[in-house]
CSV table of C-alpha atoms and ligand atoms in Angstrom, one decimal:
chain,number,residue,atom,x,y,z
A,1,UNK,CA,141.0,75.4,-19.4
A,2,UNK,CA,142.3,72.6,-22.2
A,3,UNK,CA,140.0,70.1,-23.4
A,4,UNK,CA,140.1,66.8,-25.0
A,5,UNK,CA,140.6,67.4,-28.9
A,6,UNK,CA,138.1,65.4,-31.2
A,7,UNK,CA,139.6,64.3,-34.5
A,8,UNK,CA,139.6,65.9,-37.0
A,9,UNK,CA,141.3,68.8,-35.1
A,10,UNK,CA,144.4,70.3,-36.4
A,11,UNK,CA,146.5,69.8,-33.6
A,12,UNK,CA,145.8,66.0,-34.2
A,13,UNK,CA,147.6,65.9,-37.6
A,14,UNK,CA,151.0,67.9,-36.9
A,15,UNK,CA,154.0,66.7,-36.0
A,16,UNK,CA,154.9,67.9,-32.1
A,17,UNK,CA,157.8,69.9,-31.1
A,18,UNK,CA,160.3,68.6,-28.5
A,19,UNK,CA,160.1,69.7,-25.1
A,20,UNK,CA,163.5,71.6,-23.7
A,21,UNK,CA,162.7,71.7,-19.9
A,22,UNK,CA,160.3,68.7,-18.9
A,23,UNK,CA,159.7,71.2,-15.4
A,24,UNK,CA,158.3,74.1,-17.1
A,25,UNK,CA,155.2,71.7,-17.9
A,26,UNK,CA,153.8,71.0,-14.4
A,27,UNK,CA,150.4,72.8,-15.9
A,28,UNK,CA,150.0,71.0,-19.0
A,29,UNK,CA,151.1,67.8,-17.3
A,30,UNK,CA,148.1,68.4,-14.3
A,31,UNK,CA,145.6,69.0,-17.5
A,32,UNK,CA,146.3,66.0,-19.0
A,33,UNK,CA,146.3,63.8,-15.8
A,34,UNK,CA,142.8,65.4,-15.2
A,35,UNK,CA,141.4,64.4,-18.4
A,36,UNK,CA,142.9,61.3,-18.9
A,37,UNK,CA,141.5,60.5,-15.5
A,38,UNK,CA,138.1,61.3,-16.0
A,39,UNK,CA,138.0,59.1,-19.2
A,40,UNK,CA,140.1,56.5,-17.6
A,41,UNK,CA,142.3,56.2,-20.9
A,42,UNK,CA,145.5,54.0,-20.7
A,43,UNK,CA,147.2,57.2,-22.1
A,44,UNK,CA,147.2,60.8,-23.3
A,45,UNK,CA,149.3,62.7,-25.5
A,46,UNK,CA,149.6,66.7,-25.5
A,47,UNK,CA,148.4,67.3,-29.0
A,48,UNK,CA,145.2,65.6,-27.4
A,49,UNK,CA,144.3,68.6,-25.6
A,50,UNK,CA,145.6,70.8,-27.8
A,51,UNK,CA,149.5,71.6,-27.3
A,52,UNK,CA,152.0,70.3,-30.0
A,53,UNK,CA,154.9,69.5,-28.0
A,54,UNK,CA,156.6,66.1,-27.0
A,55,UNK,CA,154.4,64.6,-23.8
A,56,UNK,CA,152.5,61.6,-23.4
A,57,UNK,CA,151.0,60.3,-20.2
A,58,UNK,CA,150.6,56.6,-19.8
A,59,UNK,CA,149.6,54.3,-16.8
A,60,UNK,CA,152.0,53.0,-14.4
A,61,UNK,CA,150.3,49.7,-14.3
A,62,UNK,CA,147.6,48.5,-17.2
A,63,UNK,CA,144.7,48.1,-14.8
A,64,UNK,CA,145.8,50.9,-12.5
A,65,UNK,CA,144.5,54.2,-12.8
A,66,UNK,CA,148.0,56.4,-11.9
A,67,UNK,CA,149.8,57.9,-14.8
A,68,UNK,CA,153.6,59.4,-15.6
A,69,UNK,CA,154.3,61.8,-17.7
A,70,UNK,CA,156.8,61.2,-20.6
A,71,UNK,CA,158.8,63.9,-22.6
A,72,UNK,CA,160.5,63.9,-25.7
A,73,UNK,CA,159.7,59.7,-25.9
A,74,UNK,CA,161.6,57.6,-28.8
A,75,UNK,CA,160.9,54.1,-29.6
A,76,UNK,CA,164.3,51.8,-29.7
A,77,UNK,CA,162.6,48.6,-30.5
A,78,UNK,CA,159.4,46.8,-31.3
A,79,UNK,CA,159.0,43.3,-31.5
A,80,UNK,CA,156.1,40.8,-32.3
A,81,UNK,CA,153.9,42.9,-34.5
A,82,UNK,CA,150.7,41.9,-34.8
A,83,UNK,CA,147.1,43.3,-35.8
A,84,UNK,CA,144.9,44.4,-32.2
A,85,UNK,CA,141.9,46.7,-31.6
A,86,UNK,CA,142.8,49.9,-30.9
A,87,UNK,CA,141.0,52.8,-29.9
A,88,UNK,CA,141.3,56.9,-29.5
A,89,UNK,CA,139.8,59.1,-27.0
A,90,UNK,CA,139.9,61.4,-29.6
A,91,UNK,CA,138.0,59.4,-32.0
A,92,UNK,CA,134.9,58.4,-29.2
A,93,UNK,CA,133.0,55.2,-30.4
A,94,UNK,CA,135.6,54.3,-33.2
A,95,UNK,CA,137.4,50.8,-33.0
A,96,UNK,CA,140.1,49.4,-35.6
A,97,UNK,CA,142.8,47.0,-36.2
A,98,UNK,CA,146.1,48.4,-35.8
A,99,UNK,CA,149.5,46.8,-36.6
A,100,UNK,CA,151.7,46.5,-33.4
A,101,UNK,CA,154.4,45.4,-31.1
A,102,UNK,CA,153.7,43.4,-28.5
A,103,UNK,CA,156.9,44.3,-26.8
A,104,UNK,CA,158.2,48.1,-27.1
A,105,UNK,CA,161.2,49.2,-25.6
A,106,UNK,CA,161.7,53.2,-25.5
A,107,UNK,CA,163.5,56.0,-23.4
A,108,UNK,CA,162.3,59.9,-22.7
A,109,UNK,CA,163.0,61.9,-20.1
A,110,UNK,CA,160.7,61.9,-17.1
A,111,UNK,CA,159.4,65.2,-15.2
A,112,UNK,CA,162.4,65.1,-13.3
A,113,UNK,CA,164.6,65.4,-16.2
A,114,UNK,CA,166.3,62.0,-15.9
A,115,UNK,CA,166.2,59.8,-18.9
A,116,UNK,CA,164.9,56.3,-18.5
A,117,UNK,CA,164.5,53.4,-20.8
A,118,UNK,CA,161.9,51.4,-20.6
A,119,UNK,CA,160.8,47.9,-22.0
A,120,UNK,CA,156.7,47.5,-21.7
A,121,UNK,CA,154.3,44.7,-22.8
A,122,UNK,CA,151.1,44.1,-24.7
A,123,UNK,CA,148.6,47.1,-23.6
A,124,UNK,CA,151.3,49.3,-22.4
A,125,UNK,CA,153.6,48.6,-25.3
A,126,UNK,CA,150.4,49.5,-27.4
A,127,UNK,CA,150.2,52.5,-25.5
A,128,UNK,CA,153.6,54.3,-26.5
A,129,UNK,CA,153.4,53.2,-30.5
A,130,UNK,CA,149.8,54.9,-29.9
A,131,UNK,CA,150.7,58.0,-28.2
A,132,UNK,CA,154.3,58.2,-29.9
A,133,UNK,CA,152.1,58.3,-33.2
A,134,UNK,CA,150.0,61.4,-32.3
A,135,UNK,CA,153.7,63.3,-31.3
A,136,UNK,CA,154.2,62.5,-35.4
A,137,UNK,CA,150.8,63.7,-36.4
A,138,UNK,CA,149.7,60.3,-36.9
A,139,UNK,CA,146.0,58.6,-35.8
A,140,UNK,CA,143.8,55.8,-35.9
A,141,UNK,CA,142.9,57.3,-39.5
A,142,UNK,CA,146.3,56.7,-41.2
A,143,UNK,CA,145.9,53.0,-39.7
A,144,UNK,CA,142.6,52.4,-41.0
A,145,UNK,CA,141.9,50.5,-43.8
A,146,UNK,CA,139.3,51.8,-46.6
A,147,UNK,CA,136.1,50.1,-45.2
A,148,UNK,CA,137.4,50.9,-41.7
A,149,UNK,CA,137.8,54.5,-42.7
A,150,UNK,CA,134.1,54.4,-44.1
A,151,UNK,CA,132.9,52.8,-40.5
A,152,UNK,CA,134.9,55.5,-39.1
A,153,UNK,CA,133.0,58.2,-40.6
A,154,UNK,CA,129.3,57.1,-39.4
A,155,UNK,CA,130.8,56.6,-35.7
A,156,UNK,CA,132.6,59.8,-35.4
A,157,UNK,CA,128.7,61.4,-36.7
A,158,UNK,CA,126.8,59.1,-34.8
A,159,UNK,CA,129.3,60.7,-31.3
A,160,UNK,CA,128.7,64.3,-32.4
A,161,UNK,CA,125.2,63.3,-31.5
A,162,UNK,CA,123.9,65.3,-34.5
A,163,UNK,CA,125.2,63.4,-37.8
A,164,UNK,CA,122.7,63.0,-40.9
A,165,UNK,CA,118.6,63.3,-40.9
A,166,UNK,CA,118.0,60.0,-41.9
A,167,UNK,CA,114.5,61.2,-43.9
B,201,ZN,ZN1,144.3,58.4,-29.4
């Protein structure tokens, strides 16, 4: 059974491979759907469950717990860029500021193999940029400032439950 991969898992740092036939990935998509719904995430990329392929799931609407799968996504246009708070299921407890566009147009294949072009805003726009980053092996650590990286180290150790002894 596939499980959520936590940073610094190697698969999170690799560029993922394009998918030839979206129809062949039902089982992976089902696993991703199970994990993203358990975590109530906005989105999830295949490398986060250990598969280095260009697939991500994203909520159909920002506040609905219902996700669709997108294959071989390509960002076409990013508008209204600003720094906004961002977190990631693979970085438990971590929050940083990342530069993201508020409006994003992207294209991708659906599970049925149809090409779609979509423009999304705000939370979903941030999600598309975040998930496509995952497919390129880019994670929060690549967007973090030096002070955020130091804070991140602490948060990740705390999340592991162990961490260093204080005494
Ligand atoms: Zn993420």
